[in-house]
Coordinates of C-alpha atoms and ligand atoms in Angstrom, one line a residue:
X284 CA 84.1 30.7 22.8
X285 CA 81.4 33.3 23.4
X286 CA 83.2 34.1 27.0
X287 CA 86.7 35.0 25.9
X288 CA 84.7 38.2 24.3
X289 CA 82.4 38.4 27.8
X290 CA 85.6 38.3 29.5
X291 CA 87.9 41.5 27.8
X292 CA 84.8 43.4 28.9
X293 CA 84.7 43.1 32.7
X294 CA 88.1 44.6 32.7
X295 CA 87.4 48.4 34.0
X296 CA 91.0 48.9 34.7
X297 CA 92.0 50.6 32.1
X298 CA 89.4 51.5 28.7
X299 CA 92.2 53.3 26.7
X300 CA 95.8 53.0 27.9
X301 CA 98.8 53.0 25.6
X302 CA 96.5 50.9 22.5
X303 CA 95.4 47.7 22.3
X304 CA 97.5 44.4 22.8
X305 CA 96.1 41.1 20.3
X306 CA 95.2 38.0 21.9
X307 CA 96.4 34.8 19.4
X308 CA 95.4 31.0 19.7
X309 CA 98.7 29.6 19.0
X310 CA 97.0 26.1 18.2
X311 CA 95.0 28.0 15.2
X312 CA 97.0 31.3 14.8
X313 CA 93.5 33.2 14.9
X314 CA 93.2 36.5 17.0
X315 CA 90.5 35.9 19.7
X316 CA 90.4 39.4 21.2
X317 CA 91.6 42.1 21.9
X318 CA 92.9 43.9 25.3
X319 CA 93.9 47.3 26.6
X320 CA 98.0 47.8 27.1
X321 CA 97.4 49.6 30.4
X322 CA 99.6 52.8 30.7
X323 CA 101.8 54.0 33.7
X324 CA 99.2 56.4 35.0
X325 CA 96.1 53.8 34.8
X326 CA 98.7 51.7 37.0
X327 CA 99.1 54.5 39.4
X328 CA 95.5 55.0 39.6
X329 CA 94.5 51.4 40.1
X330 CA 97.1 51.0 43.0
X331 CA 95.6 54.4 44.5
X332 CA 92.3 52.4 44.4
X333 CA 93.4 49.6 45.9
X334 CA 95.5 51.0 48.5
X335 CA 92.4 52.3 49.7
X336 CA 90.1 49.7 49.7
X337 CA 92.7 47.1 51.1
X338 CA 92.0 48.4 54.7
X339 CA 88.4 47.4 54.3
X340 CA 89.2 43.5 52.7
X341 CA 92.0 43.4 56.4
X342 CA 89.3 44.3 58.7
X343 CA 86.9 41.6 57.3
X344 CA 89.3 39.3 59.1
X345 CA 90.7 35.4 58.0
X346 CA 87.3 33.9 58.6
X347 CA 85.6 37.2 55.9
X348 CA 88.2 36.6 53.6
X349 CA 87.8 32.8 53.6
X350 CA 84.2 32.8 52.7
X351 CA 84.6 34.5 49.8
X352 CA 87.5 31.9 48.9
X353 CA 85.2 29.7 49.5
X354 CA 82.2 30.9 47.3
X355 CA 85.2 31.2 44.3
X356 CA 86.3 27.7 45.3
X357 CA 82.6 26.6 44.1
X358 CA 82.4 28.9 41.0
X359 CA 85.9 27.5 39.7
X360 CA 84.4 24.2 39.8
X361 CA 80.9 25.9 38.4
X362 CA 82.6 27.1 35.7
X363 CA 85.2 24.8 34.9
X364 CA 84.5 24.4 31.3
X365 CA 84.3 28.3 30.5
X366 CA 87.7 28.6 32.1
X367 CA 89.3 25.6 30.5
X368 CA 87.9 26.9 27.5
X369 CA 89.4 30.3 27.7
X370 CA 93.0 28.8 28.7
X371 CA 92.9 26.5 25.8
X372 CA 92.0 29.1 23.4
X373 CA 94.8 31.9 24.5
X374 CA 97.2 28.8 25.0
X375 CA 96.6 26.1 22.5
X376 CA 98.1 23.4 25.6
X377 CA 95.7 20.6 26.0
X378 CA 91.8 20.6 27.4
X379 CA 93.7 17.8 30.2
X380 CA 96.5 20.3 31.2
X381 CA 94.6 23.1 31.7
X382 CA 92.3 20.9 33.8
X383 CA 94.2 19.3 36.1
X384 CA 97.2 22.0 36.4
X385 CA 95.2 25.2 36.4
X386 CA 91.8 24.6 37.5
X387 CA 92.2 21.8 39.5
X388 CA 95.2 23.2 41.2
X389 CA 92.8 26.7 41.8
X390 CA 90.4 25.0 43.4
X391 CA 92.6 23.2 45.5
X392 CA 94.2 26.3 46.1
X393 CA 91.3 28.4 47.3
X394 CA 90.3 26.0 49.8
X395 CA 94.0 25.8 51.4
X396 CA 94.9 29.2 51.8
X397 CA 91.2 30.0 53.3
X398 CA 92.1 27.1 55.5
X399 CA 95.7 27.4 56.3
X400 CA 96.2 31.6 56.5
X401 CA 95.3 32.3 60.0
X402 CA 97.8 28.9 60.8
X403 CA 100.5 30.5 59.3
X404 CA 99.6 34.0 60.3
X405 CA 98.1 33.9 63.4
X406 CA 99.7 36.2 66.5
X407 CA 102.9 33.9 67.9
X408 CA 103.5 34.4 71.4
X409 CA 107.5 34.5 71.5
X410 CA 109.7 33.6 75.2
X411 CA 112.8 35.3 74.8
X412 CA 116.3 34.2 76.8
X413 CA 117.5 37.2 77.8
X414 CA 116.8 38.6 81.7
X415 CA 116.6 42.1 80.8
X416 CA 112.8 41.6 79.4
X417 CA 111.6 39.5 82.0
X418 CA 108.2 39.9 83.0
X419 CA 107.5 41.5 79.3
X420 CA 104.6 39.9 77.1
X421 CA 106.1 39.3 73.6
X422 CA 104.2 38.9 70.3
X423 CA 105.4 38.3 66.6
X424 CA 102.1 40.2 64.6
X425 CA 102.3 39.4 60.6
X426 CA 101.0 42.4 59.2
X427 CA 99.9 42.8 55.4
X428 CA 102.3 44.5 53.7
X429 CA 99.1 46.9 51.7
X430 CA 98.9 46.6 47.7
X431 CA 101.0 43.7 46.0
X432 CA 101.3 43.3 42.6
X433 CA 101.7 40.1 41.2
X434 CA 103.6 40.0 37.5
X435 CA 102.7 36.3 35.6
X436 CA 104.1 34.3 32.8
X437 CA 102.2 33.0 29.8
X438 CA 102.6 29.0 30.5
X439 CA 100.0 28.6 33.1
X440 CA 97.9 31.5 32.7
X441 CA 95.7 30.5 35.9
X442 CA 98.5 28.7 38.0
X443 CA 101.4 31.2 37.8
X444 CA 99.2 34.4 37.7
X445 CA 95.9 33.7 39.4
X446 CA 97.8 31.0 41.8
X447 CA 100.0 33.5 43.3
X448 CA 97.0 36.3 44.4
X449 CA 95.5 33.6 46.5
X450 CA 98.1 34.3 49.6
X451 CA 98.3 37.7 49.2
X452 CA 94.8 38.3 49.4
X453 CA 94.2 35.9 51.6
X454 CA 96.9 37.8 54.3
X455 CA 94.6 40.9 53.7
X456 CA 96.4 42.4 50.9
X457 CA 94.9 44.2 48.1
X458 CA 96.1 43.1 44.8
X459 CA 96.8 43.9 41.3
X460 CA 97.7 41.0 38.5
X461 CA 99.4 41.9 35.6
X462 CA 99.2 39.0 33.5
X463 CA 101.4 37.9 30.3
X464 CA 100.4 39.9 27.2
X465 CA 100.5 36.9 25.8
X466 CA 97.5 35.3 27.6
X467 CA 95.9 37.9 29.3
X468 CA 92.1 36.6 29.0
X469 CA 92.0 33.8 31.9
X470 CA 93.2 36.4 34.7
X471 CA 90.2 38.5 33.6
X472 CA 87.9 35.8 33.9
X473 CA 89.3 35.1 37.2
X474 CA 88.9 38.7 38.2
X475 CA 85.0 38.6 36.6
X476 CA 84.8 35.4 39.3
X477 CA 86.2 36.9 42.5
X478 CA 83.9 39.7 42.0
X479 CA 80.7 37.3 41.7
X480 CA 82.3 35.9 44.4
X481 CA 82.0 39.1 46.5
X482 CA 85.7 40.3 46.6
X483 CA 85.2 43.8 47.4
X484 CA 85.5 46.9 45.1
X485 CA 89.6 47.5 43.8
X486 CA 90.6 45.2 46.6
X487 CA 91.6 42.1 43.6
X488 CA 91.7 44.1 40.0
X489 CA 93.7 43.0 36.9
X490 CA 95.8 45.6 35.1
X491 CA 96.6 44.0 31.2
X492 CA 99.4 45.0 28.7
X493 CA 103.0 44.8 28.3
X494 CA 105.9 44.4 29.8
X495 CA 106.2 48.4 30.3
X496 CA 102.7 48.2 32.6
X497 CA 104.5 45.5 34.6
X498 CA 107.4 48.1 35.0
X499 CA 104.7 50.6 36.0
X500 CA 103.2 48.7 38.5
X501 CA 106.4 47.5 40.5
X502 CA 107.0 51.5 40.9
X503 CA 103.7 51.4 42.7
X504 CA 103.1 48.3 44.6
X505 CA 104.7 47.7 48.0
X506 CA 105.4 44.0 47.0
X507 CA 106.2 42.0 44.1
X508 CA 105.5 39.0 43.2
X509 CA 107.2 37.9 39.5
X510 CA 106.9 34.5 37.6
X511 CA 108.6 34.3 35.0
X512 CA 112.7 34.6 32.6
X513 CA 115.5 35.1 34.8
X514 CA 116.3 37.5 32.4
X515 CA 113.1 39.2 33.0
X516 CA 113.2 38.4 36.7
X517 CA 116.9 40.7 37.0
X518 CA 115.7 43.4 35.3
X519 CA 112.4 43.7 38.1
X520 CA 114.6 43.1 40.7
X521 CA 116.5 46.0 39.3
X522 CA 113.5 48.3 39.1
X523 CA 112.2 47.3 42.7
X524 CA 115.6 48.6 44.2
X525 CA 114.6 51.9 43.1
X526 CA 111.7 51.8 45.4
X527 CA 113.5 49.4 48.0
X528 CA 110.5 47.3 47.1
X529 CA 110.7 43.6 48.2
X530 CA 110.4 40.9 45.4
X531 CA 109.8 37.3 44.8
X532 CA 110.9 36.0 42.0
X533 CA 110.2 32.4 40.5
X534 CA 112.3 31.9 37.4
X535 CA 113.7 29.8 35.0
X536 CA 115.3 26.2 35.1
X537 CA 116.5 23.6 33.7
X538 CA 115.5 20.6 35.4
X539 CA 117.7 17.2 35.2
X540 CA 116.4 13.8 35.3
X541 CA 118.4 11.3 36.8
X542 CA 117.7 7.1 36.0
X543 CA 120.2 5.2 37.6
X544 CA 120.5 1.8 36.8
X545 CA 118.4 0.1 39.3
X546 CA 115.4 1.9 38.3
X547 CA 111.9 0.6 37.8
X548 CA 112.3 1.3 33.5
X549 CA 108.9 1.3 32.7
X550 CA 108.4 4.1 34.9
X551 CA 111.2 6.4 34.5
X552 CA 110.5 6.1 31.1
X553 CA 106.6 7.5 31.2
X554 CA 108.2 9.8 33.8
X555 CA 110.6 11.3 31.9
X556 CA 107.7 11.2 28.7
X557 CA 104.9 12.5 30.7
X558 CA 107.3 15.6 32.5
X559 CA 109.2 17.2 30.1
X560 CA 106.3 16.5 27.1
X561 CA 103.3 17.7 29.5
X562 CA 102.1 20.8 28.6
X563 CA 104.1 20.8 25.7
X564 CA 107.5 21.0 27.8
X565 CA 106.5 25.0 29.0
X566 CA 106.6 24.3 32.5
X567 CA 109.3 25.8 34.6
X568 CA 109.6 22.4 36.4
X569 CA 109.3 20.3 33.0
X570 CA 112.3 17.5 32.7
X571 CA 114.3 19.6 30.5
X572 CA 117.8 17.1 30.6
X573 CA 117.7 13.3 31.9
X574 CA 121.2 11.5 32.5
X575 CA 120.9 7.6 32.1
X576 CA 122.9 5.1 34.1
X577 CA 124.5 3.1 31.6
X578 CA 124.0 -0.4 31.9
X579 CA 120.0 0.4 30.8
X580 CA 120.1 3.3 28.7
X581 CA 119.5 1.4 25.6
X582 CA 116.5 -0.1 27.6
X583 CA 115.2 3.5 28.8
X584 CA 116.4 5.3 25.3
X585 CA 114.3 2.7 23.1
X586 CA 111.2 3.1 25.3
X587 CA 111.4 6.9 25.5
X588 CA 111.2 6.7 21.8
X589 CA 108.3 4.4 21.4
X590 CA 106.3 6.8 24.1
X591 CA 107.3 9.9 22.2
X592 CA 106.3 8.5 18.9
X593 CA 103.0 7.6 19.8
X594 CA 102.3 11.2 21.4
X595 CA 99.5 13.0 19.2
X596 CA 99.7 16.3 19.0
X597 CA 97.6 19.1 17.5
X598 CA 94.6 21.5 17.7
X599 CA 93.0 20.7 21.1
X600 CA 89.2 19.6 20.8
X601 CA 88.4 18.8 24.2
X602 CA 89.4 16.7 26.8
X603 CA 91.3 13.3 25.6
X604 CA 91.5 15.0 21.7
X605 CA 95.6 15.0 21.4
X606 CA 98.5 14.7 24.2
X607 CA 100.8 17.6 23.5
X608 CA 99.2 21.2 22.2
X609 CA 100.8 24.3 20.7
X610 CA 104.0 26.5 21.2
X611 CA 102.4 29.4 23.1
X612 CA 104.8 32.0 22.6
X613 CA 106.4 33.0 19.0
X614 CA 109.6 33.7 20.3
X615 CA 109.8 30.3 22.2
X616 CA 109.2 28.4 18.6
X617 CA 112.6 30.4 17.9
X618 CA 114.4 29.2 20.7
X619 CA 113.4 25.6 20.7
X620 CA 114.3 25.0 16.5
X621 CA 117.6 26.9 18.0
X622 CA 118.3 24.3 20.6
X623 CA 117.8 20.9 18.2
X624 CA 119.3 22.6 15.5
X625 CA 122.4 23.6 17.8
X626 CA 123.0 19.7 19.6
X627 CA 122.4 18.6 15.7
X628 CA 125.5 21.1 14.5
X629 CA 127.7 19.6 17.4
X630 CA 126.8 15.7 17.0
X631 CA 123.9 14.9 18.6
X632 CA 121.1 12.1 16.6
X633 CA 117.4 13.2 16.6
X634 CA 115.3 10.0 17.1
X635 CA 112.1 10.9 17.1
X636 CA 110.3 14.5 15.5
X637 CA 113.0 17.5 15.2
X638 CA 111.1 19.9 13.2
X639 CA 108.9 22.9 13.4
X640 CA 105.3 21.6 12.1
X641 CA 103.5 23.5 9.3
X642 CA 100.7 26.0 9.8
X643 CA 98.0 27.3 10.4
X644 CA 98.8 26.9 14.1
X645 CA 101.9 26.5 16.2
X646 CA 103.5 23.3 16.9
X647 CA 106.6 22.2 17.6
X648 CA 107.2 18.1 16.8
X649 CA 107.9 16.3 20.7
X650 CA 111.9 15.4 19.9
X651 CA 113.9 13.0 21.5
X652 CA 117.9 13.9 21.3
X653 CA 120.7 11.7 21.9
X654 CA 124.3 11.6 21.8
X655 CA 123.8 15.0 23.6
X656 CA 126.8 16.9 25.7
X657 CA 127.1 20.2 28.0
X658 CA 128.5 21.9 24.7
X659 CA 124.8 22.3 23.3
X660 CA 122.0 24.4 24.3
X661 CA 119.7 22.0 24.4
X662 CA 121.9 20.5 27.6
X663 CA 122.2 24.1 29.3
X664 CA 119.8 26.6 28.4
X665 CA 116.4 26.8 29.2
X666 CA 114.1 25.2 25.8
X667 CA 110.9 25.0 27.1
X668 CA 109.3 22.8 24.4
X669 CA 108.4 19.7 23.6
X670 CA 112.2 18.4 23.9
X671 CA 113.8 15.2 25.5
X672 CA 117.8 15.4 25.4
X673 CA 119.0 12.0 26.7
X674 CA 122.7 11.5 28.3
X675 CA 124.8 8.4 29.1
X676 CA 126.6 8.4 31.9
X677 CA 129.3 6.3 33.5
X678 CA 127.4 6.7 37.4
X679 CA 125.7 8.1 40.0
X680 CA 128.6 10.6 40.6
X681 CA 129.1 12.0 36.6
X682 CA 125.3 12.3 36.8
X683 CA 125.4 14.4 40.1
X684 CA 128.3 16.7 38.8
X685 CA 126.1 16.9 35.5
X686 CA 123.2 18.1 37.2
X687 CA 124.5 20.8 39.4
X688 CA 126.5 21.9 35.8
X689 CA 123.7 24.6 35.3
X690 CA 122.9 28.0 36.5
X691 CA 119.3 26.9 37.5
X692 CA 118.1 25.3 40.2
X693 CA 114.7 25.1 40.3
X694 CA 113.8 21.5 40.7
X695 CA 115.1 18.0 39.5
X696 CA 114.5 13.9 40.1
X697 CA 116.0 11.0 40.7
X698 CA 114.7 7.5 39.5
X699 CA 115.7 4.7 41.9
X700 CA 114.4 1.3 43.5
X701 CA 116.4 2.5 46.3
X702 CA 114.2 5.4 48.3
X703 CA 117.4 5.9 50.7
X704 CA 119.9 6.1 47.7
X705 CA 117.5 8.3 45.8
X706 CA 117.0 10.5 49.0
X707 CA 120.8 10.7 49.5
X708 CA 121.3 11.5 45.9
X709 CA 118.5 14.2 46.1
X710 CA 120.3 16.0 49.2
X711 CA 123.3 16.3 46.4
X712 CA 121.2 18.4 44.2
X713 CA 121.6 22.3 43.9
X714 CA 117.7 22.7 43.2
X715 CA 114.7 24.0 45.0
X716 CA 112.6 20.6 45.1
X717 CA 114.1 17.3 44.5
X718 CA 111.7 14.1 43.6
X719 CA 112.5 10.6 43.8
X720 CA 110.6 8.8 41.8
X721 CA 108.5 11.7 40.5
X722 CA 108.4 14.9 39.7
X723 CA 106.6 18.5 39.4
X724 CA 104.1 16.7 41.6
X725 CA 106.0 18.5 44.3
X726 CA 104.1 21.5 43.5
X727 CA 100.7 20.5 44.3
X728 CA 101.8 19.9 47.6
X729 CA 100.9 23.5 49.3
X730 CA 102.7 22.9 52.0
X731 CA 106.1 22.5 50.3
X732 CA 107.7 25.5 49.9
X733 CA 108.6 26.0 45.9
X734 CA 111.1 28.1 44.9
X735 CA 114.4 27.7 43.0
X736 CA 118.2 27.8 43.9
X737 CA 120.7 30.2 41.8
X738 CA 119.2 31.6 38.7
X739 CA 115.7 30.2 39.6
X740 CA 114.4 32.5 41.5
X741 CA 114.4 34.5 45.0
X742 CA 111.8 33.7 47.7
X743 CA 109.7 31.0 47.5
X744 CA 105.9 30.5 47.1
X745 CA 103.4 28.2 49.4
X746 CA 103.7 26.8 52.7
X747 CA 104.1 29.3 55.1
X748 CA 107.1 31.5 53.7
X749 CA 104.7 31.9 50.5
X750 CA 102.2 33.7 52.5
X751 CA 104.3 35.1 55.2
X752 CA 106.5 37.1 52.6
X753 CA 103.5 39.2 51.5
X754 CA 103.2 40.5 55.3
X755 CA 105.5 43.1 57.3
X756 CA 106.6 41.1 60.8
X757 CA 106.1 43.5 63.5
X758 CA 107.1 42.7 67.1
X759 CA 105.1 43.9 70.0
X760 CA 106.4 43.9 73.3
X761 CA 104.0 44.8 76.2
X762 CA 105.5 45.6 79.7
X763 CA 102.8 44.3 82.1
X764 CA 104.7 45.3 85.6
X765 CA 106.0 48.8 84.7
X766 CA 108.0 50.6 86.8
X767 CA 108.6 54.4 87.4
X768 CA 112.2 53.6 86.4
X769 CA 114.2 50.8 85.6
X770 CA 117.4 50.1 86.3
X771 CA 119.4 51.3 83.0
X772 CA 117.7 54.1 82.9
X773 CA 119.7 57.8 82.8
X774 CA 121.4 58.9 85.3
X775 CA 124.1 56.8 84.6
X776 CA 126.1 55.5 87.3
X777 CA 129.3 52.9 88.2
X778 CA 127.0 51.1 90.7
X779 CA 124.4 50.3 88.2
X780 CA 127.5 49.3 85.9
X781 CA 128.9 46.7 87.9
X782 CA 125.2 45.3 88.7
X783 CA 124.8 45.1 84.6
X784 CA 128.5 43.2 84.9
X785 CA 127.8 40.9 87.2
X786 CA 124.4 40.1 85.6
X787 CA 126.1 39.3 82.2
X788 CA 129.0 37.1 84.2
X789 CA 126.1 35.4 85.9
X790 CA 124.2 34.8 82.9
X791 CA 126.7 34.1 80.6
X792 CA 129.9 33.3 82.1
X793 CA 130.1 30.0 81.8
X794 CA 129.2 29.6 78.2
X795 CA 125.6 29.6 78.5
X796 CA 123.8 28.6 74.6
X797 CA 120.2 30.3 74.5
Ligands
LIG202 P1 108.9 36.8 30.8 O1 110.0 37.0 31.7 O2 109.2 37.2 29.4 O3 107.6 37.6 31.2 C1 107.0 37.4 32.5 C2 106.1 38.6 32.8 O4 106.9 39.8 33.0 C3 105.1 39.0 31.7 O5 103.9 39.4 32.2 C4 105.9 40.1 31.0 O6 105.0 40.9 30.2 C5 106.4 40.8 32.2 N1 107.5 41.8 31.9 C6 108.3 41.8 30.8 N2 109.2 42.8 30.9 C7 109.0 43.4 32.1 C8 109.6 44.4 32.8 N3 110.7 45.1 32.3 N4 109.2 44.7 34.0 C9 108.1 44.1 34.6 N5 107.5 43.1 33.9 C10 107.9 42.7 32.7 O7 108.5 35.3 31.0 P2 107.6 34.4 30.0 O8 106.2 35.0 30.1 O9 108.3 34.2 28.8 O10 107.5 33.1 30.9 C11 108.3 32.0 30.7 C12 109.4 31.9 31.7 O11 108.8 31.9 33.0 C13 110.3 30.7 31.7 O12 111.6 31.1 31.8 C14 109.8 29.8 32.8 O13 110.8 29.0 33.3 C15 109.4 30.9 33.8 N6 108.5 30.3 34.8 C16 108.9 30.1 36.0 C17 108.1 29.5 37.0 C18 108.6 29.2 38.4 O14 107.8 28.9 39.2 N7 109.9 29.3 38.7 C19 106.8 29.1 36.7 C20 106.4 29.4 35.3 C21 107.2 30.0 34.4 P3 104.8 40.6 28.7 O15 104.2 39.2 28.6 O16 103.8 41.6 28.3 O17 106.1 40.7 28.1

């Protein structure tokens, strides 16, 4: 683990700040390193540096900026192990998560928005109905909105902090990430890359501490971009009004699972297994609630239980070592115990795990949970652990109405022989992404837009609106055929009135639809 120290050094940001935040391995409960807890004024001065080098990173233009994706795109692969290595050691999730949903996903991620930013971005010539522009060249330009600062949660340290630069540098942004305190040693490896990479001076820098330099930084920036609690997510939406500075929030959920009776078993079973146990449950799209049909809930519920039983779980050696890794976060430990404890109080069976497991390290057992109801916690509030509360339900309806019984919205499933039920079904849903006969996968779809419904968020990230929300839209309008004067034009006179009147009754008198 030689690299996590290499890493805390390339930060330049900010030597002193307000002291030093410690860096944990939840799987082990050693401290690994230790980084600065950037102050308000070290924010204010990296934004004043990257406000001025962004102009230079906009003129090198989409094909400039994509080479240099492209270089990263190779040293992400290069270095695959050093960064795995540094996620699993601030994280304590699995060698196999970090692989496939961080630096896989990066990779992937570098080479689409290089590829796909001037698509999205490119100059649109726009035609517009009405006669009073006639003869006028009309152009939508997306301009980069200057310095955005990107605020990132601790459960996918790369993905969720690191992911969300990629469009707003590649638009021509300059940008600042402020990752989780929590796990604060991948975003400056990633920042030690994109400089080997050739990412000019200030234009990409990483600011590190607390939740007070995130505050800092959304008085500075001229865009943010937050992952992360609705709780959390309010309060910067709160702060940004002060500055009438734009946000995109992606926040919590509470994703339901729905099996209806006609679904492939086997399936929906290492579905619902796989999503909500992956990562050890902390993903904002992890199957947090499933609602059985009844006529094969027994069926579903009994091989659940036999998948969940066999999950190994532990300190993470390496790729293939254990299936589900470490609570990340103290506080989260809290919250899960809370949520089995709670559906235990009110009646609910634990079949499989239930407990907290003992030191050195931080684990949480994976739980299944039935006999569960929307009077628990564990059926309404966010857990984000290795939990599996299973519901019975009459039908398709009751599992509908149950699903849209929450706050969130962020994304759900629906497991179903029938794609055209499933799709119906999914239409029904009050959530950002709906899968039928999947989930999460959604989100390594780039093209899909991702962003939650209600309490999940604001905005949404990839495809075109998660690049086109980090630029300012500015309409040009070029008049090719000027005149010395046009016909509206001062003085004003009754002639020219009744011309304008009769152009509007021509135009639109009979109920024309533009
Ligand atoms: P938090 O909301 O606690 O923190 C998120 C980030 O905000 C951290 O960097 C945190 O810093 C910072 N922060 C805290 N207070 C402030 C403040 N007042 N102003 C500005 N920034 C602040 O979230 P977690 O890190 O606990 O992440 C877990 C949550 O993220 C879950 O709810 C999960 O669902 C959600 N999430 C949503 C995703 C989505 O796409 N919708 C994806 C991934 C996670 P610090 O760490 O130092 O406190």
């Amino acid at each position: 683990m030689a690299s996590v120290d290499e890493t805390v050094q390339v930060d330049q940001v900010q030597p002193n700040g307000r002291g030093e935040i410690p860096v944990e391995n939840p799987a082990t409960g050693e401290i690994i390193a230790r980084v600065p807890n950037g102050s308000a004024e070290q924010v204010a001065e990296a934004v004043r540096r990257a406000r001025a080098a962004q102009p230079i990173w906009e003129a090198m233009g989409f094909e400039g900026r994509a080479r240099i994706f492209m270089r990263a795109q190779k040293w992400f692969v290069d270095n695959a192990d050093r960064v795995v290595e540094t996620i699993v050691a601030e994280t304590g999730k699995t060698a196999d998560d970090a692989q496939l949903a961080e630096t896989g996903f990066i990779a992937a991620a570098l080479g689409f928005w290089a590829k796909h930013a001037p698509e999205y971005l490119e100059d649109e010539k726009i035609r517009s109905s009405s006669p009073f522009v006639l003869g006028r060249k009309l152009m939508l330009r997306y301009a980069p909105v200057g310095v955005v600062g990107v605020i990132g949660p601790w459960n996918y340290p790369l993905t969720n902090s690191f992911g969300d630069c990629l469009p707003a540098l590649a638009a021509g942004n300059s940008v600042i990430l402020k990752p989780s305190e929590v796990t604060p040693l991948t975003s400056l490896l990633a920042l030690e890359g994109m400089r080997e990479c050739g990412v000019p001076e200030d234009v990409f820098q990483v600011v590190t501490g607390d939740g007070e330099t995130g505050a800092a930084l959304i008085d500075n920036v001229d865009f943010v971009m937050f992952t992360g609690s609705t709780r959390t997510g309010k309060k910067v939406m709160a702060r940004a009004s002060e500055t009438l500075t734009p946000v995109s929030l992606e926040l919590g959920g509470k994703d339901p699972m729905i099996v209806l009776a006609d679904a492939d078993v086997e399936r929906a079973a290492n579905g619902a297994v796989y999503y909500s146990m992956q990562n050890g449950g902390q993903t904002c799209i992890s199957v947090e609630r499933v609602y059985v049909e009844e006529p094969i809930y027994d069926e579903f519920v009994g091989k659940v239980t036999d998948k969940v039983r066999a999950l190994r779980q532990g300190v993470p050696h390496g790729a293939g070592s254990v299936d589900v890794g470490a609570v990340i976060f103290a506080p989260q430990a809290d919250i899960v115990a809370d949520h089995v404890r709670d559906a235990v109080d009110k009646g609910a069976r634990v079949l499989v795990g239930g407990h907290a497991k003992e030191g050195p390290g931080r684990f949480y057992e994976p739980t299944v949970l039935v006999d569960v109801d929307h009077t628990m916690k564990a059926m309404t509030e966010e857990t984000f652990g290795p939990t599996l509360p299973i519901m019975k339900v009459r039908d398709e309806d009751e599992a509908i109405r149950l699903a849209n019984d929450s706050p969130y919205g962020l994304a759900a499933s629906v497991w179903t022989r029938d794609n055209a039920k499933g799709e119906a079904i999914a239409r029904q849903i009050e959530a950002g992404a709906v899968c039928v006969n999947d989930a999460q996968l959604n989100y390594v779809a780039l093209e899909l837009p991702m962003g939650g419904w209600k309490a999940s968020g604001l905005g949404s990230r990839h495809g075109a609106g998660g690049i086109r929300k980090y630029t300012k839209q500015q309409a040009i309008m070029v008049n090719r055929f000027p005149m010395k004067k046009d016909v509206h034009m001062f003085p004003y006179k009754p002639r020219t009135a009744k011309l304008i009147g009769r152009l509007v009754k021509l135009v639109y008198g009979r109920g024309r639809r533009d």
